[in-house]
XYZ file of C-alpha atoms in Angstrom:
648
model
C 0.000 0.000 0.000
C 1.250 3.479 -0.763
C 4.226 4.792 -2.648
C 7.653 3.210 -2.434
C 10.882 5.080 -2.878
C 11.905 2.725 -5.700
C 8.689 3.392 -7.606
C 9.092 7.142 -7.322
C 12.724 6.989 -8.420
C 11.809 4.942 -11.501
C 9.199 7.458 -12.589
C 11.500 10.414 -11.901
C 14.155 8.892 -14.188
C 11.837 8.972 -17.208
C 12.313 11.680 -19.789
C 9.922 14.621 -19.942
C 8.284 13.198 -23.073
C 7.833 9.786 -21.427
C 6.303 11.391 -18.352
C 3.766 13.316 -20.391
C 2.861 10.204 -22.377
C 1.977 8.225 -19.258
C -1.841 8.139 -19.043
C -3.810 9.172 -15.967
C -6.515 6.750 -14.900
C -8.349 9.607 -13.133
C -8.650 13.301 -14.016
C -6.173 15.706 -12.462
C -9.003 17.594 -10.724
C -12.530 16.809 -9.498
C -15.657 18.490 -10.796
C -15.698 22.152 -9.942
C -17.864 23.401 -7.066
C -17.402 27.191 -7.014
C -17.642 29.196 -3.805
C -17.577 32.983 -3.790
C -14.805 34.666 -1.805
C -15.483 38.423 -1.803
C -12.662 40.857 -1.054
C -13.034 42.281 2.453
C -12.906 45.941 3.392
C -10.498 47.008 6.122
C -12.270 50.357 6.510
C -15.800 49.179 7.333
C -17.090 46.387 9.543
C -20.079 45.320 11.596
C -19.867 46.099 15.297
C -17.818 43.410 17.017
C -20.346 43.285 19.867
C -22.842 41.748 17.428
C -20.424 39.074 16.305
C -19.425 37.171 19.424
C -18.715 33.464 18.879
C -21.733 31.204 19.243
C -22.466 28.768 22.054
C -20.504 25.969 20.418
C -17.238 27.882 20.613
C -14.807 26.570 23.187
C -15.503 28.551 26.327
C -12.505 30.074 28.092
C -13.252 31.127 31.652
C -11.481 34.136 33.095
C -9.765 35.046 29.834
C -10.092 38.775 30.570
C -8.296 38.376 33.886
C -5.573 36.305 32.199
C -4.913 38.989 29.628
C -4.946 41.690 32.288
C -2.345 39.755 34.276
C -0.006 39.544 31.281
C -0.412 43.070 29.938
C -0.531 44.918 33.250
C 2.198 42.725 34.757
C 4.507 43.416 31.808
C 3.904 47.162 32.001
C 4.424 47.365 35.768
C 7.660 45.366 35.694
C 8.856 47.449 32.743
C 8.119 50.702 34.568
C 9.878 49.571 37.767
C 12.977 48.452 35.856
C 13.068 51.643 33.794
C 12.901 53.806 36.915
C 15.976 52.044 38.278
C 17.862 52.537 35.014
C 16.863 56.207 34.894
C 18.422 56.699 38.321
C 21.754 55.793 36.792
C 21.107 57.801 33.628
C 20.106 60.916 35.581
C 23.189 61.091 37.795
C 24.423 64.082 35.783
C 20.955 65.315 34.815
C 18.441 63.967 32.327
C 19.159 64.671 28.682
C 17.187 63.892 25.556
C 19.497 60.937 24.975
C 18.707 59.617 28.459
C 14.978 59.829 27.747
C 15.375 57.969 24.446
C 17.439 55.273 26.155
C 14.805 54.925 28.876
C 12.005 54.508 26.341
C 13.993 51.881 24.458
C 14.761 50.059 27.701
C 11.108 50.134 28.747
C 9.952 48.675 25.417
C 12.467 45.847 25.457
C 12.021 45.060 29.141
C 8.234 44.883 28.861
C 8.651 42.566 25.879
C 10.827 40.032 27.680
C 8.588 40.266 30.759
C 5.551 39.336 28.663
C 7.357 36.232 27.400
C 8.381 35.195 30.899
C 4.900 35.661 32.370
C 3.377 33.691 29.496
C 5.755 30.783 30.082
C 5.102 30.928 33.830
C 1.354 30.753 33.220
C 1.954 27.836 30.875
C 3.836 25.934 33.563
C 0.929 26.408 35.974
C -1.470 25.130 33.315
C 0.686 22.079 32.621
C 1.022 21.288 36.329
C -2.740 21.494 36.699
C -3.863 19.698 33.548
C -0.831 17.796 32.338
C 0.129 17.389 28.680
C -2.013 15.744 26.049
C -5.244 16.468 24.250
C -7.263 19.538 25.030
C -10.336 18.849 27.134
C -12.676 19.756 24.284
C -11.455 16.983 22.002
C -14.090 14.337 22.647
C -13.441 11.025 20.929
C -11.578 9.597 17.990
C -13.931 8.829 15.124
C -14.310 9.542 11.452
C -16.043 12.779 10.451
C -19.249 12.858 8.417
C -18.262 15.539 5.915
C -15.401 15.791 3.481
C -12.219 17.694 4.189
C -9.712 18.871 1.605
C -6.011 18.661 2.475
C -4.274 21.517 0.640
C -0.526 21.520 0.021
C 0.626 24.633 -1.874
C 4.095 24.173 -3.390
C 6.568 26.403 -5.220
C 9.564 24.811 -6.973
C 10.056 22.295 -4.186
C 11.967 19.026 -4.023
C 9.373 16.936 -5.840
C 10.368 13.597 -4.368
C 10.262 14.928 -0.799
C 6.888 16.650 -1.260
C 5.170 13.653 -2.834
C 6.834 11.348 -0.344
C 5.058 13.258 2.409
C 1.809 13.035 0.463
C 2.276 9.276 0.178
C 2.786 9.012 3.939
C -0.335 11.027 4.667
C -2.317 8.960 2.162
C -1.264 5.723 3.856
C -2.141 7.140 7.257
C -5.571 8.284 6.046
C -6.254 4.911 4.432
C -5.202 3.082 7.594
C -8.126 4.611 9.509
C -10.624 4.146 6.662
C -10.800 7.829 5.773
C -10.090 7.575 2.049
C -13.575 8.811 1.077
C -13.478 11.714 3.519
C -10.078 13.315 2.918
C -8.978 14.448 -0.534
C -5.458 15.793 -1.042
C -4.820 18.719 -3.407
C -1.325 19.635 -4.589
C -1.639 23.325 -5.494
C 1.452 24.111 -7.519
C 2.789 27.585 -8.210
C 5.976 26.106 -9.633
C 7.689 27.105 -12.855
C 6.478 25.519 -16.073
C 9.601 23.376 -16.327
C 8.711 21.706 -13.004
C 5.308 20.502 -14.182
C 6.465 17.299 -15.903
C 8.390 16.221 -12.816
C 5.445 16.977 -10.532
C 3.040 15.083 -12.785
C 5.370 12.087 -12.802
C 5.451 12.100 -9.009
C 1.660 12.398 -8.952
C 1.361 9.273 -11.110
C 3.603 7.414 -8.718
C 1.620 8.520 -5.674
C -1.668 7.557 -7.250
C -0.516 4.014 -8.039
C -2.413 1.725 -5.655
C -3.449 4.672 -3.497
C -7.084 4.597 -2.277
C -6.939 8.262 -1.253
C -7.739 10.733 -4.032
C -4.793 13.021 -4.804
C -5.454 15.936 -7.170
C -3.046 18.352 -8.828
C -3.271 21.845 -10.306
C -0.503 24.200 -11.463
C -1.304 27.910 -11.749
C 0.225 29.708 -14.697
C -0.152 33.084 -12.965
C 1.101 33.200 -9.363
C -1.178 35.991 -8.201
C -0.859 36.881 -4.487
C 1.413 33.890 -3.755
C 0.062 31.399 -1.199
C -3.139 33.284 -0.198
C -3.952 33.731 -3.883
C -3.313 30.028 -4.421
C -5.761 29.074 -1.649
C -8.329 31.643 -2.825
C -8.222 30.250 -6.368
C -8.899 26.747 -5.015
C -11.864 28.004 -2.960
C -13.306 29.783 -5.984
C -13.198 26.549 -8.008
C -13.744 23.704 -5.525
C -14.569 25.146 -2.085
C -18.303 24.374 -2.049
C -17.641 20.619 -2.124
C -15.815 20.565 1.221
C -16.767 21.417 4.778
C -13.205 22.039 5.935
C -9.726 22.443 4.536
C -6.506 21.432 6.248
C -3.859 23.891 5.096
C -0.273 22.656 4.963
C 3.093 23.951 3.839
C 5.343 22.041 1.466
C 7.335 20.746 4.466
C 4.274 19.907 6.574
C 3.077 16.461 7.552
C -0.117 15.453 9.348
C -1.401 12.011 10.273
C -4.801 10.589 9.431
C -5.852 10.331 13.097
C -4.899 13.970 13.687
C -6.886 15.048 10.627
C -9.922 13.067 11.777
C -9.687 14.483 15.288
C -9.651 18.042 13.957
C -12.445 17.443 11.448
C -14.811 15.856 13.977
C -14.157 18.697 16.414
C -15.128 21.208 13.730
C -18.348 19.267 13.115
C -19.237 19.236 16.794
C -18.573 22.974 17.213
C -20.061 24.889 14.275
C -19.042 28.285 15.720
C -15.356 27.459 15.335
C -13.789 28.867 12.188
C -10.202 27.685 12.590
C -8.120 25.407 14.791
C -4.364 25.944 14.661
C -2.186 23.071 15.824
C 1.335 23.481 17.184
C 3.480 21.351 14.866
C 6.517 19.414 15.997
C 9.792 19.781 14.080
C 10.909 16.676 12.194
C 13.623 15.574 9.792
C 16.341 17.629 11.505
C 19.744 16.609 10.140
C 22.094 19.578 10.463
C 23.182 20.643 13.913
C 21.250 23.913 13.480
C 17.998 22.072 12.777
C 18.608 19.463 15.525
C 19.281 22.234 18.016
C 15.992 23.986 17.215
C 14.144 20.682 17.150
C 15.376 19.998 20.665
C 14.543 23.532 21.821
C 10.997 23.228 20.475
C 10.412 19.935 22.308
C 12.087 21.047 25.556
C 10.962 24.661 25.824
C 7.817 24.540 23.707
C 5.254 22.916 26.034
C 5.199 25.706 28.634
C 5.303 28.473 26.023
C 2.539 26.825 23.984
C 0.358 26.229 27.041
C 0.802 29.855 28.055
C -0.126 31.080 24.579
C -3.286 28.977 24.539
C -4.079 30.094 28.096
C -4.550 33.752 27.180
C -5.535 33.563 23.489
C -9.044 32.213 24.059
C -11.302 32.511 21.012
C -8.909 35.060 19.489
C -5.988 32.774 18.750
C -3.794 33.345 15.752
C -3.152 31.448 12.518
C 0.313 30.413 11.302
C -0.767 29.569 7.771
C -0.135 25.825 7.956
C -0.953 22.711 10.003
C -4.391 24.091 10.723
C -7.969 23.155 9.864
C -10.264 25.894 8.555
C -14.002 25.947 7.911
C -14.179 26.618 4.181
C -17.412 28.627 4.234
C -16.186 30.816 7.093
C -12.884 31.462 5.356
C -14.547 32.267 2.035
C -16.964 34.788 3.508
C -14.405 36.425 5.813
C -10.886 36.255 4.413
C -10.783 37.702 0.907
C -7.649 39.833 1.309
C -7.580 43.283 -0.305
C -4.520 44.591 -2.088
C -2.981 47.280 0.104
C -2.546 50.686 -1.583
C 0.949 51.776 -2.500
C 4.008 49.893 -3.708
C 5.811 47.050 -1.975
C 7.180 46.437 0.568
C 4.440 48.140 2.643
C 1.790 48.021 -0.060
C 0.671 45.369 -2.502
C -0.517 41.899 -1.557
C -0.588 41.013 2.138
C 2.530 38.915 2.616
C 2.050 37.575 6.173
C -1.576 36.764 5.469
C -2.252 34.231 8.228
C -2.549 36.540 11.241
C -4.732 38.914 9.219
C -6.995 36.041 8.169
C -7.396 35.023 11.827
C -8.403 38.584 12.688
C -10.891 38.681 9.789
C -12.457 35.380 10.876
C -12.896 36.685 14.407
C -14.290 39.961 13.045
C -17.036 37.957 11.325
C -17.980 36.164 14.538
C -16.007 32.923 14.106
C -13.880 31.682 16.974
C -10.226 30.860 16.331
C -8.403 28.425 18.609
C -4.933 27.005 19.098
C -4.401 23.466 20.381
C -1.571 21.095 21.191
C -1.906 17.587 19.804
C 0.190 14.896 21.472
C 1.254 13.711 18.006
C 0.345 13.878 14.355
C 1.215 17.467 13.318
C 4.729 18.083 11.984
C 6.880 20.521 10.016
C 10.537 20.930 9.083
C 12.981 23.667 10.087
C 15.537 25.602 7.980
C 18.831 23.667 7.973
C 21.254 26.611 8.396
C 21.515 30.131 9.748
C 21.530 31.416 6.170
C 18.284 29.619 5.286
C 16.689 30.766 8.526
C 17.677 34.336 7.670
C 16.031 34.077 4.243
C 12.764 32.925 5.828
C 13.044 35.576 8.525
C 13.470 38.281 5.873
C 10.190 37.287 4.251
C 8.368 37.165 7.578
C 9.863 40.508 8.580
C 8.406 42.325 5.590
C 5.031 40.688 6.063
C 4.872 41.427 9.784
C 5.906 45.055 9.309
C 3.017 45.375 6.876
C 0.774 44.619 9.845
C 1.576 47.985 11.415
C -0.625 49.702 8.850
C -3.424 47.201 9.599
C -3.604 47.986 13.317
C -6.383 50.496 12.637
C -8.525 48.124 10.539
C -12.186 48.407 11.476
C -13.760 45.660 13.561
C -10.637 43.812 14.677
C -10.696 42.496 18.238
C -8.151 44.235 20.456
C -6.400 40.904 21.054
C -5.968 40.464 17.292
C -4.498 43.970 17.149
C -2.145 43.019 19.976
C -1.079 39.914 18.064
C -0.397 41.969 14.933
C 1.646 44.405 17.021
C 3.531 41.562 18.689
C 4.296 40.055 15.293
C 5.839 43.331 14.146
C 7.570 43.839 17.491
C 9.267 40.450 17.192
C 11.395 42.051 14.474
C 11.444 45.641 15.741
C 13.086 44.581 18.997
C 16.303 43.796 17.103
C 16.979 47.325 15.816
C 15.779 48.725 19.152
C 18.293 46.533 20.978
C 21.072 47.594 18.634
C 20.099 51.261 18.936
C 20.098 51.047 22.726
C 23.560 49.469 22.688
C 24.999 52.143 20.407
C 23.324 55.055 22.193
C 24.361 53.687 25.582
C 27.987 53.459 24.481
C 27.828 56.960 22.978
C 26.359 58.380 26.174
C 28.927 56.523 28.272
C 31.832 57.946 26.228
C 30.599 61.486 26.740
C 29.329 61.149 30.302
C 30.898 63.452 32.881
C 29.638 61.435 35.839
C 31.046 57.969 36.479
C 27.748 56.744 37.875
C 26.442 56.367 34.331
C 28.906 53.578 33.812
C 28.129 51.864 37.096
C 25.824 48.854 37.055
C 22.248 49.173 38.371
C 21.177 47.725 41.709
C 21.611 44.004 42.208
C 17.861 43.372 42.209
C 17.529 44.643 38.634
C 20.459 42.555 37.435
C 18.966 39.435 39.027
C 15.499 40.231 37.689
C 16.899 40.695 34.191
C 18.663 37.339 34.337
C 15.457 35.724 35.587
C 13.395 37.189 32.750
C 15.953 36.261 30.091
C 16.647 32.718 31.257
C 13.412 32.140 33.160
C 11.486 30.544 30.259
C 14.234 27.923 29.945
C 14.279 27.396 33.701
C 10.518 26.946 33.584
C 10.939 24.355 30.838
C 13.488 22.503 32.977
C 11.011 22.478 35.859
C 8.403 20.913 33.614
C 10.872 18.339 32.315
C 11.609 17.386 35.921
C 7.893 16.635 36.348
C 7.196 14.945 33.000
C 9.025 11.650 33.497
C 8.067 10.271 30.099
C 9.303 13.264 28.124
C 12.504 13.478 30.159
C 13.274 9.805 29.528
C 12.506 10.183 25.800
C 15.023 13.033 25.634
C 17.872 10.979 27.024
C 17.301 11.139 30.772
C 18.234 13.752 33.347
C 22.016 13.651 32.863
C 21.974 13.847 29.055
C 19.289 16.489 29.208
C 21.293 18.637 31.621
C 24.366 18.342 29.397
C 22.371 19.335 26.335
C 20.883 22.388 28.040
C 24.353 23.397 29.237
C 25.461 23.389 25.578
C 22.268 24.913 24.208
C 22.176 28.012 26.414
C 25.555 29.433 25.262
C 24.523 28.635 21.704
C 21.363 30.675 22.177
C 23.421 33.538 23.593
C 25.741 33.377 20.573
C 22.782 33.278 18.180
C 20.968 36.271 19.698
C 23.312 39.007 18.345
C 23.432 37.255 14.946
C 19.641 37.390 14.775
C 19.741 41.019 15.924
C 21.943 42.027 12.985
C 20.072 39.876 10.455
C 16.714 41.354 11.396
C 18.069 44.900 11.576
C 19.548 44.534 8.093
C 16.212 43.178 6.848
C 14.354 46.186 8.246
C 16.865 48.581 6.676
C 16.324 46.839 3.328
C 12.555 47.171 3.722
C 12.781 50.868 4.633
C 14.896 51.365 1.519
C 11.974 50.041 -0.495
C 13.500 46.697 -1.444
C 10.725 44.066 -1.383
C 11.523 40.441 -0.743
C 11.545 38.212 -3.790
C 9.768 34.882 -4.076
C 12.193 32.000 -3.989
C 11.783 28.370 -2.930
C 12.817 27.516 0.607
C 15.845 25.230 0.797
C 14.945 22.220 2.943
C 18.275 20.411 3.077
C 21.957 21.368 3.367
C 25.253 20.080 4.704
C 28.101 22.398 5.601
C 29.158 25.918 4.678
C 32.590 26.880 3.286
C 34.589 29.481 5.227
C 34.430 31.897 2.317
C 30.620 31.738 2.246
C 30.435 32.110 6.028
C 32.681 35.194 5.965
C 30.612 36.722 3.171
C 27.378 35.961 5.026
C 28.665 37.446 8.303
C 30.817 40.338 7.064
C 28.527 42.975 8.589
C 28.342 41.028 11.844
C 32.140 40.867 12.129
C 32.547 44.576 11.398
C 29.963 45.576 13.969
C 31.501 43.216 16.534
C 34.902 44.901 16.266
C 33.238 48.329 16.310
C 31.573 47.474 19.623
C 34.967 46.601 21.108
C 36.556 49.974 20.274
C 34.780 51.990 23.027
C 36.376 49.750 25.650
C 39.759 51.083 24.516
C 38.405 54.600 25.026
C 37.377 53.851 28.608
C 33.629 53.695 28.051
C 32.432 51.622 30.988
C 28.997 50.989 29.510
C 30.673 49.143 26.623
C 31.345 46.204 28.963
C 27.645 45.346 28.603
C 28.201 45.017 24.855
C 31.135 42.615 25.220
C 29.083 39.370 24.933
C 27.351 40.808 21.879
C 30.655 41.744 20.261
C 32.131 38.287 20.881
C 29.035 36.599 19.425
C 29.217 38.750 16.300
C 32.940 38.236 15.728
C 32.476 34.469 16.108
C 29.372 34.424 13.852
C 31.000 32.846 10.755
C 32.294 29.957 12.852
C 28.859 29.540 14.447
C 27.309 29.458 10.979
C 29.818 26.861 9.742
C 29.555 24.607 12.783
C 25.779 24.550 12.967
C 25.303 23.899 9.228
C 27.023 20.510 9.352
C 25.201 17.196 9.371
C 28.121 15.270 10.869
C 28.111 17.548 13.917
C 24.428 16.862 14.410
C 25.051 13.142 13.986
C 27.860 13.246 16.553
C 25.557 14.747 19.160
C 22.874 12.203 18.287
C 25.286 9.290 18.732
C 26.165 10.579 22.187
C 22.524 10.985 23.193
C 22.583 14.790 23.152
C 19.911 17.067 21.650
C 17.698 13.989 21.731
C 13.962 14.146 21.056
C 11.169 11.553 21.354
C 11.178 8.993 18.554
C 7.944 10.341 17.128
C 9.798 13.492 16.062
C 12.945 11.756 14.931
C 14.069 11.464 11.337
C 15.092 7.857 12.020
C 11.659 6.523 13.006
C 10.822 3.645 10.661
C 7.505 2.056 11.658
C 4.402 3.117 9.738
C 0.712 3.088 10.433
C 0.012 0.420 7.862
C 2.642 -2.002 9.105
C 4.442 -2.266 5.780
C 7.854 -1.152 4.596
C 8.861 2.421 5.504
C 7.496 5.082 3.178
C 9.647 7.885 1.732
C 10.797 10.768 3.933
C 11.763 8.314 6.676
C 8.344 7.392 7.994
C 7.798 10.365 10.311
C 4.235 9.309 11.066
C 5.561 6.573 13.326
C 4.783 8.874 16.220
C 1.059 8.691 15.486
C 0.648 5.021 16.354
C -1.022 5.724 19.705
C -3.821 7.718 18.098
C -4.013 5.285 15.178
C -4.568 2.355 17.549
C -7.605 4.124 18.962
C -9.132 3.941 15.480
C -7.959 0.492 14.428
C -8.850 -1.199 17.740
C -12.596 -0.824 17.184
C -14.789 -1.258 14.104
C -15.710 1.864 12.172
C -18.899 2.035 10.174
C -19.036 3.023 6.516
C -18.029 6.575 5.736
C -20.887 9.059 5.406
C -20.470 11.246 2.367
C -21.621 14.847 2.234
């Protein structure tokens, strides 16, 4: 059952003419079922008070108090810390530069406080409820209505993409869902990729009971949101829900069924966003972030769900969406003016979540114990490319903060999305201004450190989320054992924390450079995301990090001039000067393999690239059989008889 690697390789080796000559036993696409998707206005909207989610939305008790705790707590801590810093700044009288520094400090301090308080709330939630399925998931069963599984692609590795589709098909078939889940490959690839994609489609369809359809757009209007909108306009009326994936996403049949049945039981819900687990990490960079997501993610995710309520966000993939709700709410307008701030909405997902909520649909975020996966960029360079695209899209959100009808929490999320990138230039500006003020200060107290309580509080806020994660790992015996046990875990964290400190200034410069590019009017291009890599030559690393190295040495110069404040910039300078070596080391597969052999940066087998068992009990499918981690949920289906599927 399903696609084998050998079969796919044989088809891929055919010439373009041979591929085109191979007949299809079924049409590439089903019969059209059009659904209108009108463009929404951001200037007019119905009163939000008339559009509260219905009674079948997932109730969240005390959500107002939760949000007040986070927002007010962050502001109060930020104000207290800023007052202490201003005492040092004002030793020789307050200047305009001191005021600017204080405002920058307040913004950054409130930001890190918000993250710490969210993680702390998440730990409390985990200690009270434990990990696992949300309480409003009822039972594992097949849904009654059809769901479309959409995978938009753009010049991707064809074998990897269709290997994932083959895995998902086998998983769907294993639970008897072949009549209820149809997979659509929505290609925006170049014309020269079409023959290869069609050949892979033929291979996937061979012996596959799950329907897999394919369409390539000749005009890539509005990128991914335009791709989804075109599908809705042609086929949306035939499906109750759509599961939206990325090209590197993977979702199991049981997870799909769980999400689809939940949508059926709660007709007021417009979208459920899952928190995907990172898989297929081979380079040290990817393994490191895979480990960090598993170790530090549970508390952060629980905290995010704790305060989001019915106004959760959308990440654009690994989520289920009610097609009718999306069609009537999420037609994105073209923003006036040229790119990068005008044109098509680039980071569309958070805006679509806000539009759904504006129309009265609830939007939720959930953690599944297994079954929802994605990949991670393999190197610092690839991560920077993705970050550059997200940066432009999130900065676009600033002009959407005044859109009519958005819930204030959705506005906060849009602001937080932009702030995630704005904190980098603010941090750099504060460093540079602080050094400049220190060089010209007449009073030595400017260069003296603040009171001990502020230093300790700062360390707690910066490293607290990781400490919170360690506390949870000490409670979750199963997760701790799956990650190598207490000793291996402690060793890994001892390595990971300095790595994070070294990565922080690199990210600061990358994001600052991206914002400078955007302000210069240079829009991001559209290029395929590289999914795999191994190593980086020294020359490439030096070219990639040339600005980082220059800034690192520049930050060291004030120390020679006796600027005491520059001592605070010393860790940043060292991280920047060492950045090419960090980039080279983390891009290597053999380094990641070395850590894996020694039991470091370990993750549970369900998220490992080496898992081999499959849901159907046959030979491993392509892409290394990542769905092995879904066996627990699959057994809940297979262990009892399931009646015939009910078609819409």
